[in-house]
Tab-separated table of C-alpha atoms and ligand atoms in Angstrom:
chain	number	residue	atom	x	y	z
A	30	MET	CA	65.224	105.955	72.888
A	31	SER	CA	65.957	109.611	73.468
A	32	ALA	CA	64.614	112.337	71.239
A	33	HIS	CA	68.187	113.538	70.725
A	34	SER	CA	69.151	110.483	68.723
A	35	LYS	CA	66.452	111.148	66.152
A	36	LYS	CA	67.207	113.068	62.998
A	37	SER	CA	64.825	115.477	61.285
A	38	TYR	CA	63.798	114.988	57.686
A	39	ILE	CA	61.601	116.572	55.094
A	40	LEU	CA	59.559	114.247	52.907
A	41	HIS	CA	57.755	114.962	49.672
A	42	ILE	CA	54.984	112.530	48.706
A	43	ASP	CA	53.668	112.611	45.151
A	44	GLY	CA	50.821	110.532	43.703
A	45	ASP	CA	51.999	108.689	40.580
A	46	ASN	CA	49.931	109.688	37.504
A	47	PHE	CA	47.409	110.717	40.096
A	48	PHE	CA	44.233	111.476	38.117
A	49	ALA	CA	44.754	108.483	35.862
A	50	SER	CA	45.402	106.242	38.884
A	51	CYS	CA	42.202	107.455	40.541
A	52	GLU	CA	40.201	106.777	37.372
A	53	LEU	CA	41.719	103.301	37.142
A	54	LEU	CA	40.188	102.507	40.538
A	55	ARG	CA	36.912	102.598	38.651
A	56	PHE	CA	38.190	100.601	35.698
A	57	PRO	CA	40.782	98.170	37.077
A	58	HIS	CA	40.604	96.064	33.905
A	59	LEU	CA	42.220	98.978	32.016
A	60	ARG	CA	45.257	99.000	34.280
A	61	HIS	CA	47.535	97.545	31.622
A	62	CYS	CA	46.121	99.559	28.726
A	63	PRO	CA	46.892	103.130	27.659
A	64	VAL	CA	44.427	105.467	29.387
A	65	VAL	CA	44.006	109.231	29.029
A	66	VAL	CA	41.850	111.440	31.292
A	67	GLY	CA	40.248	114.557	29.835
A	68	ARG	CA	37.276	113.650	27.655
A	69	ASP	CA	35.235	116.347	29.403
A	70	ARG	CA	37.868	119.008	28.774
A	71	GLY	CA	38.832	118.146	25.242
A	72	ILE	CA	42.514	117.845	26.141
A	73	ALA	CA	44.673	115.286	27.915
A	74	VAL	CA	44.631	116.280	31.579
A	75	ALA	CA	46.429	113.140	32.748
A	76	PHE	CA	47.430	109.714	31.482
A	77	ASN	CA	49.008	106.501	32.692
A	78	SER	CA	52.468	105.218	31.870
A	79	HIS	CA	51.216	103.100	28.941
A	80	ALA	CA	49.773	106.188	27.261
A	81	LYS	CA	52.937	108.120	28.000
A	82	LYS	CA	54.977	105.465	26.192
A	83	LEU	CA	52.927	106.110	23.046
A	84	GLY	CA	54.104	109.709	23.117
A	85	ILE	CA	50.998	111.336	24.557
A	86	VAL	CA	51.762	114.591	26.323
A	87	ARG	CA	49.779	116.863	28.585
A	88	ALA	CA	47.192	119.127	26.889
A	89	MET	CA	47.202	117.095	23.666
A	90	PRO	CA	43.750	117.485	22.051
A	91	ILE	CA	41.484	114.484	22.644
A	92	HIS	CA	40.306	114.330	19.014
A	93	HIS	CA	43.936	114.157	17.971
A	94	ILE	CA	44.606	111.280	20.381
A	95	GLN	CA	41.508	109.425	19.187
A	96	LYS	CA	42.650	109.692	15.592
A	97	GLN	CA	46.320	108.944	16.101
A	98	PHE	CA	46.045	106.386	18.919
A	99	PRO	CA	42.736	104.522	18.541
A	100	GLN	CA	43.899	101.934	21.094
A	101	VAL	CA	43.779	104.529	23.903
A	102	THR	CA	40.791	104.633	26.272
A	103	ILE	CA	39.657	108.187	26.928
A	104	LEU	CA	38.004	108.905	30.284
A	105	SER	CA	36.384	111.971	31.826
A	106	SER	CA	37.830	113.613	34.925
A	107	HIS	CA	36.097	113.512	38.318
A	108	PHE	CA	37.646	116.019	40.662
A	109	GLU	CA	35.513	115.117	43.623
A	110	LEU	CA	36.967	111.634	43.519
A	111	TYR	CA	40.524	113.011	43.295
A	112	LYS	CA	39.897	115.360	46.211
A	113	THR	CA	38.537	112.525	48.300
A	114	ILE	CA	41.576	110.338	47.606
A	115	SER	CA	43.851	113.324	48.218
A	116	HIS	CA	42.347	113.960	51.635
A	117	ARG	CA	42.667	110.346	52.579
A	118	LEU	CA	46.335	110.502	51.585
A	119	VAL	CA	46.807	113.410	53.998
A	120	VAL	CA	45.057	111.528	56.776
A	121	ILE	CA	47.337	108.520	56.302
A	122	ALA	CA	50.445	110.744	56.176
A	123	ARG	CA	49.441	112.379	59.463
A	124	ARG	CA	49.699	109.034	61.205
A	125	TYR	CA	53.369	108.679	60.319
A	126	MET	CA	54.631	112.266	60.192
A	127	ASP	CA	54.981	115.101	62.709
A	128	THR	CA	53.754	117.764	60.284
A	129	VAL	CA	51.856	117.383	57.045
A	130	SER	CA	50.902	120.040	54.545
A	131	LEU	CA	49.075	119.570	51.294
A	132	TYR	CA	50.965	121.293	48.476
A	133	SER	CA	48.755	120.342	45.543
A	134	ILE	CA	45.981	117.814	45.062
A	135	ASP	CA	48.495	114.967	44.812
A	136	GLU	CA	51.557	116.364	46.581
A	137	VAL	CA	52.249	116.551	50.288
A	138	PHE	CA	55.234	117.886	52.244
A	139	CYS	CA	55.912	116.332	55.633
A	140	GLY	CA	58.351	116.849	58.455
A	141	VAL	CA	59.420	114.064	60.786
A	142	SER	CA	62.047	113.198	63.386
A	143	THR	CA	62.942	109.527	63.375
A	144	ASP	CA	65.857	107.129	63.368
A	145	ASP	CA	64.446	105.049	60.524
A	146	VAL	CA	63.150	107.396	57.879
A	147	LEU	CA	63.325	104.818	55.089
A	148	GLY	CA	61.346	102.282	57.104
A	149	LEU	CA	58.739	104.918	57.868
A	150	ALA	CA	58.478	105.969	54.218
A	151	LYS	CA	58.072	102.341	53.114
A	152	LYS	CA	55.284	101.731	55.614
A	153	LEU	CA	53.484	104.888	54.553
A	154	GLN	CA	53.813	103.987	50.877
A	155	GLN	CA	52.468	100.498	51.578
A	156	GLU	CA	49.513	101.750	53.588
A	157	VAL	CA	48.555	104.234	50.887
A	158	TYR	CA	48.570	101.424	48.336
A	159	THR	CA	46.572	99.046	50.520
A	160	LYS	CA	44.003	101.581	51.632
A	161	LEU	CA	43.664	103.781	48.575
A	162	GLY	CA	44.772	101.541	45.737
A	163	ILE	CA	47.193	104.100	44.275
A	164	THR	CA	50.986	104.306	44.345
A	165	VAL	CA	53.008	107.291	45.531
A	166	SER	CA	56.654	108.213	45.120
A	167	ILE	CA	58.507	109.633	48.095
A	168	GLY	CA	61.516	111.947	48.269
A	169	ILE	CA	63.481	112.371	51.489
A	170	SER	CA	66.090	114.984	52.319
A	171	GLN	CA	66.988	117.945	54.499
A	172	THR	CA	65.180	120.659	52.526
A	173	LYS	CA	61.933	121.041	50.598
A	174	VAL	CA	63.697	121.623	47.282
A	175	LEU	CA	65.884	118.530	47.687
A	176	ALA	CA	62.946	116.392	48.845
A	177	LYS	CA	60.902	117.429	45.794
A	178	LEU	CA	63.825	116.684	43.506
A	179	ALA	CA	64.322	113.323	45.204
A	180	THR	CA	60.751	112.287	44.405
A	181	SER	CA	61.375	112.721	40.696
A	182	VAL	CA	64.417	110.415	40.715
A	183	GLN	CA	62.472	107.142	40.982
A	184	LYS	CA	58.920	106.938	39.716
A	185	PRO	CA	56.490	105.289	40.052
A	186	ASN	CA	56.336	103.813	43.555
A	187	GLY	CA	59.900	104.915	44.321
A	188	ILE	CA	61.613	106.135	47.464
A	189	THR	CA	64.731	108.279	47.099
A	190	HIS	CA	66.768	109.698	49.936
A	191	ILE	CA	69.120	112.544	49.001
A	192	THR	CA	71.880	112.579	51.605
A	193	ILE	CA	75.027	114.675	51.975
A	194	GLU	CA	76.942	111.781	50.402
A	195	ASN	CA	74.855	111.249	47.265
A	196	ARG	CA	73.609	114.804	46.806
A	197	ARG	CA	76.088	116.135	44.266
A	198	ASP	CA	75.903	112.941	42.237
A	199	ILE	CA	72.101	113.073	42.002
A	200	LEU	CA	72.090	116.814	41.287
A	201	SER	CA	74.494	116.311	38.391
A	202	ARG	CA	71.844	114.166	36.673
A	203	ILE	CA	69.087	116.773	36.972
A	204	PRO	CA	68.802	119.317	34.157
A	205	ILE	CA	68.508	122.886	35.400
A	206	GLU	CA	64.965	123.315	34.030
A	207	ASP	CA	63.762	120.412	36.208
A	208	VAL	CA	64.656	122.249	39.408
A	209	TRP	CA	61.559	123.414	41.277
A	210	GLY	CA	61.135	127.135	40.692
A	211	ILE	CA	63.286	127.417	37.588
A	212	GLY	CA	61.063	127.814	34.558
A	213	GLY	CA	62.014	127.375	30.909
A	214	ARG	CA	62.918	131.025	30.451
A	215	THR	CA	65.089	131.289	33.556
A	216	ALA	CA	66.660	127.953	32.685
A	217	SER	CA	67.879	129.191	29.281
A	218	LYS	CA	69.339	132.233	31.023
A	219	TRP	CA	71.319	129.916	33.312
A	220	ARG	CA	72.319	127.684	30.420
A	221	ARG	CA	73.804	130.697	28.641
A	222	ARG	CA	75.905	131.204	31.754
A	223	GLY	CA	77.150	127.615	31.544
A	224	ILE	CA	74.848	126.273	34.253
A	225	HIS	CA	73.251	123.115	32.822
A	226	THR	CA	72.438	120.941	35.820
A	227	ALA	CA	71.200	121.327	39.370
A	228	ARG	CA	74.732	120.532	40.490
A	229	ASP	CA	76.230	123.332	38.344
A	230	PHE	CA	73.755	125.677	40.025
A	231	ALA	CA	74.576	124.495	43.548
A	232	ASP	CA	78.295	124.848	42.763
A	233	ILE	CA	78.064	128.544	41.864
A	234	GLU	CA	80.193	130.672	44.168
A	235	GLU	CA	78.228	132.171	47.004
A	236	ALA	CA	79.497	135.667	46.210
A	237	VAL	CA	77.967	135.389	42.732
A	238	ILE	CA	74.640	134.194	44.108
A	239	GLN	CA	74.496	137.155	46.517
A	240	ARG	CA	73.824	139.386	43.504
A	241	GLU	CA	70.687	137.424	42.573
A	242	HIS	CA	67.115	137.958	43.732
A	243	ALA	CA	65.986	136.478	47.038
A	244	PRO	CA	64.076	133.499	45.543
A	245	VAL	CA	67.160	132.448	43.573
A	246	ARG	CA	69.342	132.707	46.695
A	247	GLU	CA	66.814	130.669	48.653
A	248	LEU	CA	66.755	127.970	45.987
A	249	TYR	CA	70.550	127.879	45.939
A	250	HIS	CA	70.833	127.308	49.671
A	251	GLU	CA	68.027	124.767	49.680
A	252	LEU	CA	69.854	122.803	46.958
A	253	ARG	CA	72.954	122.874	49.150
A	254	GLY	CA	71.022	121.330	52.027
A	255	VAL	CA	70.266	124.477	54.049
A	256	SER	CA	66.559	124.487	54.846
A	257	LEU	CA	65.057	127.949	54.403
A	258	MET	CA	61.596	127.300	53.054
A	259	LYS	CA	58.841	126.966	55.617
A	260	LEU	CA	57.719	123.409	55.836
A	261	GLY	CA	54.145	124.203	56.676
A	262	GLY	CA	52.012	121.944	58.750
A	263	ASP	CA	51.114	122.530	62.328
A	264	GLY	CA	51.491	126.013	63.639
A	265	THR	CA	54.017	127.235	61.081
A	266	GLU	CA	51.944	126.803	57.969
A	267	GLU	CA	50.092	129.565	56.271
A	268	ARG	CA	46.891	127.688	56.747
A	269	GLN	CA	44.149	127.569	54.255
A	270	GLN	CA	41.610	130.035	55.551
A	271	SER	CA	38.567	128.606	53.870
A	272	PHE	CA	37.239	125.689	51.857
A	273	GLN	CA	34.679	125.969	49.121
A	274	SER	CA	32.466	123.507	47.311
A	275	THR	CA	30.162	124.546	44.478
A	276	GLU	CA	28.315	122.920	41.644
A	277	SER	CA	25.939	123.874	38.873
A	278	PHE	CA	23.037	121.742	37.672
A	279	PRO	CA	20.058	121.898	35.307
A	280	LYS	CA	17.710	124.692	36.446
A	281	SER	CA	15.658	123.800	39.477
A	282	GLY	CA	13.349	125.628	41.854
A	283	GLU	CA	12.730	122.658	44.073
A	284	ARG	CA	13.571	123.251	47.706
A	285	ALA	CA	14.378	119.625	48.577
A	286	PHE	CA	16.748	119.302	45.673
A	287	LEU	CA	18.484	122.624	46.313
A	288	PHE	CA	18.896	121.935	50.010
A	289	SER	CA	20.267	118.474	49.308
A	290	GLU	CA	22.875	120.171	47.126
A	291	ILE	CA	23.754	122.542	49.951
A	292	SER	CA	24.044	119.776	52.538
A	293	ARG	CA	26.141	117.676	50.179
A	294	HIS	CA	28.590	120.571	49.861
A	295	CYS	CA	28.681	120.689	53.655
A	296	GLU	CA	29.690	117.059	53.813
A	297	ILE	CA	32.449	117.480	51.263
A	298	LEU	CA	33.748	120.495	53.182
A	299	GLY	CA	33.441	118.656	56.483
A	300	ALA	CA	35.794	116.013	55.123
A	301	ARG	CA	38.248	118.601	53.823
A	302	LEU	CA	38.169	120.566	57.048
A	303	TYR	CA	38.836	117.386	58.982
A	304	ALA	CA	41.758	116.475	56.751
A	305	SER	CA	43.195	119.935	57.358
A	306	GLY	CA	42.914	119.459	61.124
A	307	GLN	CA	41.166	122.769	61.651
A	308	GLU	CA	37.962	123.987	63.237
A	309	LEU	CA	34.982	125.594	61.635
A	310	GLY	CA	34.514	129.305	62.329
A	311	SER	CA	31.789	130.404	59.946
A	312	VAL	CA	29.716	129.211	57.030
A	313	HIS	CA	28.719	130.993	53.863
A	314	ILE	CA	26.190	129.786	51.312
A	315	TYR	CA	25.043	131.096	47.964
A	316	LEU	CA	22.364	130.393	45.406
A	317	LYS	CA	22.708	131.524	41.810
A	318	ASP	CA	19.545	131.971	39.757
A	319	GLU	CA	18.976	131.219	36.093
A	320	PHE	CA	19.927	134.801	35.163
A	321	GLY	CA	23.251	134.582	36.969
A	322	ASN	CA	22.267	136.644	40.033
A	323	TYR	CA	23.875	135.578	43.293
A	324	TYR	CA	22.105	135.430	46.659
A	325	SER	CA	24.397	134.810	49.596
A	326	GLN	CA	24.395	134.745	53.367
A	327	SER	CA	26.970	133.997	56.107
A	328	SER	CA	26.854	133.022	59.732
A	329	ALA	CA	29.374	132.363	62.466
A	330	VAL	CA	29.313	128.936	64.065
A	331	SER	CA	29.407	129.249	67.818
A	332	SER	CA	32.698	127.934	69.125
A	333	SER	CA	31.303	127.015	72.547
A	334	SER	CA	29.325	124.239	70.944
A	335	GLN	CA	32.515	122.829	69.507
A	336	THR	CA	34.417	122.613	72.759
A	337	ASP	CA	31.683	121.554	75.119
A	338	LYS	CA	31.671	117.913	74.165
A	339	ASN	CA	30.031	116.822	77.400
A	340	THR	CA	26.743	118.437	76.709
A	341	LEU	CA	26.523	118.108	72.991
A	342	THR	CA	26.530	114.820	71.205
A	343	SER	CA	27.935	114.688	67.723
A	344	HIS	CA	24.433	114.362	66.380
A	345	ASN	CA	23.353	117.530	68.128
A	346	SER	CA	26.400	119.421	66.870
A	347	THR	CA	25.726	118.330	63.353
A	348	MET	CA	22.121	119.259	63.729
A	349	GLN	CA	23.161	122.623	65.033
A	350	ILE	CA	25.317	123.416	62.068
A	351	LEU	CA	22.740	122.126	59.622
A	352	ASN	CA	20.094	124.196	61.367
A	353	THR	CA	22.254	127.247	60.883
A	354	ILE	CA	22.746	126.409	57.237
A	355	GLU	CA	19.086	125.691	56.685
A	356	MET	CA	18.193	129.031	58.232
A	357	LEU	CA	20.587	130.753	55.859
A	358	PHE	CA	19.159	128.759	52.994
A	359	ASP	CA	15.567	129.668	53.798
A	360	GLY	CA	16.580	133.307	54.032
A	361	LEU	CA	17.744	133.150	50.415
A	362	TYR	CA	15.457	130.652	48.763
A	363	ASN	CA	12.531	131.939	46.740
A	364	PRO	CA	10.192	129.207	45.413
A	365	LYS	CA	9.313	131.363	42.420
A	366	TYR	CA	12.890	131.366	41.130
A	367	LEU	CA	14.836	128.786	39.218
A	368	TYR	CA	18.409	128.252	40.345
A	369	LYS	CA	21.329	126.810	38.457
A	370	SER	CA	24.089	126.572	41.014
A	371	THR	CA	24.757	126.505	44.746
A	372	GLY	CA	27.875	126.632	46.865
A	373	VAL	CA	29.091	126.577	50.421
A	374	THR	CA	32.239	128.024	51.998
A	375	PHE	CA	33.591	126.920	55.376
A	376	SER	CA	35.936	129.427	56.971
A	377	ILE	CA	38.224	128.164	59.680
A	378	ALA	CA	38.230	129.389	63.256
A	379	LYS	CA	41.641	128.823	64.781
A	380	PRO	CA	44.539	126.439	64.303
A	381	LYS	CA	44.127	123.042	65.878
A	382	LYS	CA	46.727	120.364	66.433
A	383	CYS	CA	46.304	117.708	63.795
A	384	LYS	CA	46.773	114.723	66.056
A	385	ASP	CA	43.935	115.665	68.354
A	386	VAL	CA	40.915	113.501	68.186
A	387	PRO	CA	38.841	115.411	65.691
A	388	ASN	CA	35.981	117.302	67.160
A	389	THR	CA	32.720	115.495	67.060
A	390	MET	CA	30.855	117.940	64.933
A	391	GLN	CA	33.246	117.887	62.042
A	392	ALA	CA	33.656	114.171	62.304
A	393	SER	CA	29.985	113.492	62.048
A	394	LEU	CA	29.543	115.842	59.150
A	395	PHE	CA	30.872	113.203	56.875
A	396	GLY	CA	29.606	110.132	58.561
A	397	GLY	CA	31.925	109.088	61.376
A	398	PHE	CA	35.262	107.324	61.303
A	399	SER	CA	36.451	104.055	60.003
A	400	SER	CA	39.714	102.651	58.821
A	401	THR	CA	38.090	99.619	57.325
A	402	ASP	CA	37.907	100.996	53.809
A	403	THR	CA	40.480	99.117	51.819
A	404	ALA	CA	41.512	99.274	48.217
A	405	SER	CA	38.936	96.635	47.354
A	406	GLU	CA	36.219	98.862	48.732
A	407	VAL	CA	37.567	101.814	46.842
A	408	LEU	CA	37.362	99.610	43.790
A	409	GLY	CA	33.641	99.505	44.151
A	410	GLY	CA	32.803	97.184	47.030
A	411	SER	CA	30.088	98.100	49.430
A	412	SER	CA	31.372	100.498	52.010
A	413	LEU	CA	27.984	102.135	52.130
A	414	SER	CA	27.212	99.968	55.108
A	415	GLU	CA	28.726	101.008	58.380
A	416	GLY	CA	32.063	99.358	59.118
A	417	VAL	CA	33.920	98.810	62.373
A	418	ARG	CA	34.878	102.182	63.759
A	419	GLU	CA	38.410	103.041	64.630
A	420	GLN	CA	39.800	106.361	65.681
A	421	ASN	CA	41.530	108.962	63.598
A	422	GLU	CA	40.539	108.168	60.074
A	423	PRO	CA	37.651	109.868	58.437
A	424	ARG	CA	35.187	107.713	56.692
A	425	VAL	CA	34.903	109.436	53.363
A	426	SER	CA	32.540	107.499	51.214
A	427	THR	CA	34.984	106.848	48.408
A	428	SER	CA	32.947	104.052	46.961
A	429	LEU	CA	29.986	106.376	46.681
A	430	GLU	CA	32.194	108.729	44.701
A	431	VAL	CA	33.197	105.830	42.508
A	432	LEU	CA	29.588	104.834	41.972
A	433	LYS	CA	28.618	108.394	41.215
A	434	ALA	CA	31.510	108.780	38.825
A	435	ALA	CA	30.464	105.612	37.005
A	436	VAL	CA	26.880	106.851	36.569
A	437	ARG	CA	28.170	110.198	35.377
A	438	ALA	CA	30.561	108.573	32.948
A	439	LYS	CA	27.624	106.721	31.429
A	440	ASN	CA	24.888	109.336	31.518
A	441	GLY	CA	26.701	112.657	31.627
A	442	HIS	CA	27.870	114.909	34.426
A	443	SER	CA	24.466	116.350	35.277
A	444	SER	CA	22.723	113.009	35.462
A	445	ILE	CA	23.277	112.427	39.145
A	446	TYR	CA	23.499	114.313	42.426
A	447	THR	CA	24.436	113.129	45.854
A	448	GLY	CA	22.239	114.241	48.656
A	449	SER	CA	23.467	114.605	52.180
A	450	SER	CA	24.165	111.452	54.099
A	451	GLY	CA	20.811	111.067	55.704
A	452	LEU	CA	21.952	112.523	58.999
A	453	SER	CA	20.940	115.950	57.817
A	454	LEU	CA	17.544	114.734	56.772
A	455	HIS	CA	17.090	112.306	59.617
A	456	ARG	CA	15.250	114.738	61.830
A	457	LYS	CA	12.645	115.189	59.153
A	458	ALA	CA	12.110	111.537	58.511
A	459	ASP	CA	8.386	112.004	58.009
A	460	LYS	CA	8.875	114.834	55.558
A	461	ARG	CA	11.563	112.881	53.754
A	462	ARG	CA	9.261	109.915	53.226
A	463	ILE	CA	6.660	112.172	51.699
A	464	LEU	CA	9.262	113.683	49.427
A	465	ALA	CA	10.445	110.262	48.399
A	466	LYS	CA	6.947	109.416	47.198
A	467	THR	CA	6.182	112.634	45.412
A	468	ASP	CA	9.453	114.206	44.422
A	469	HIS	CA	10.679	112.966	41.093
A	470	TYR	CA	14.252	113.889	42.007
A	471	ILE	CA	14.555	111.516	44.914
A	472	TYR	CA	14.511	107.775	44.982
A	473	GLY	CA	14.196	106.061	48.315
A	474	LEU	CA	17.737	104.784	48.561
A	475	PRO	CA	19.394	104.179	51.917
A	476	LEU	CA	21.975	106.522	53.292
A	477	PRO	CA	23.358	108.528	51.624
A	478	TYR	CA	20.558	108.873	49.177
A	479	LEU	CA	21.088	109.740	45.554
A	480	GLY	CA	18.875	112.186	43.776
A	481	ILE	CA	18.669	111.450	40.103
A	482	ALA	CA	17.740	114.313	37.846
A	483	ARG	CA	15.535	113.610	34.883
B	508	MG	MG1	51.895	113.519	40.827
């Protein structure tokens, strides 16, 4: 099959009711009941289709929902869980697509050349459901704007391909305010000019559009099937330059606890960095004391250690980066102070092709690779034990996130902390045992250990 026979497409993948779907992985028995996410925020952040049918809308106050719809189950949000699922979605998409770029936590744009784009989309959709337990809707077309519009045509679990043949028909059914980039205010301006649908907009004479601002012109051409917006992805994307993970907790001056926080952030970032297909350039950590003062420190991570895979095992590379971070930490930490939050930033080094075998250091930061995690494991099975390793999929401990989320849902957000996944503490096994006996934060659980605050 020659490359010339393949056509290029842009795909938009969108998680259906994403936050609610992620929460329902924890509470599968609620799948057919109305569920709203947002207890912790006081407003509806997300909801499933059953809640939507009742008339619940985004940002509706929770106390209002409780009063008016007592049958609705209200859940708290758990962004770490959503991020984990989001990154796994990207990893799956990378296996099918030539370029993948994360647009928002539950939306991905992809580019691919293939002769069976529908078949490919179906397989991807199926794998996401099997592995992650959530459904996605997929839009296919020639431009980003059309692909994003296509996704909205059939939801949930839909696949819509906007082609030259069906384009004007589909556009005629889309109100102007639903076009990506046209807000309510702009939409009423267009409506006053007699432009009510996406098709009306695409049918405007080109000479008239020339008088508009550049973003409007770009949108116009994109709707007409001329791809102008950068797809993103490998090489062409404005890549994310850094990744950050932070969290606050009840005041603590305990070194073991604070460092476990720091190394946990490193693991989260390791997973995100891996999903982005980029290499680590430098690390930055901070501690914030009880009075709100920040103490921070950065360090470059030597790139030679990342490329010289023959001399450095993954364990050594991980140790190296954790050594660096521990040095930074000890430079900041003062045992006389109480701290209330920590954070870590990973800045990227240079672009890296996403289909490369991930470099050993970043891989091991979050515990190796496995594609054995299935929906049932996400639902709370035991993936804490090591599964069969396969290449190219990060093993993000989703079930740990689920477990953690469940404990937090019961006992409050600050009731539980995840330590690093043992690897970081492995070299100090003797010290760790002592801590486990004396430190009231740490129970001797296997890897990764959980520290439970009292
Ligand atoms: Mg969505």
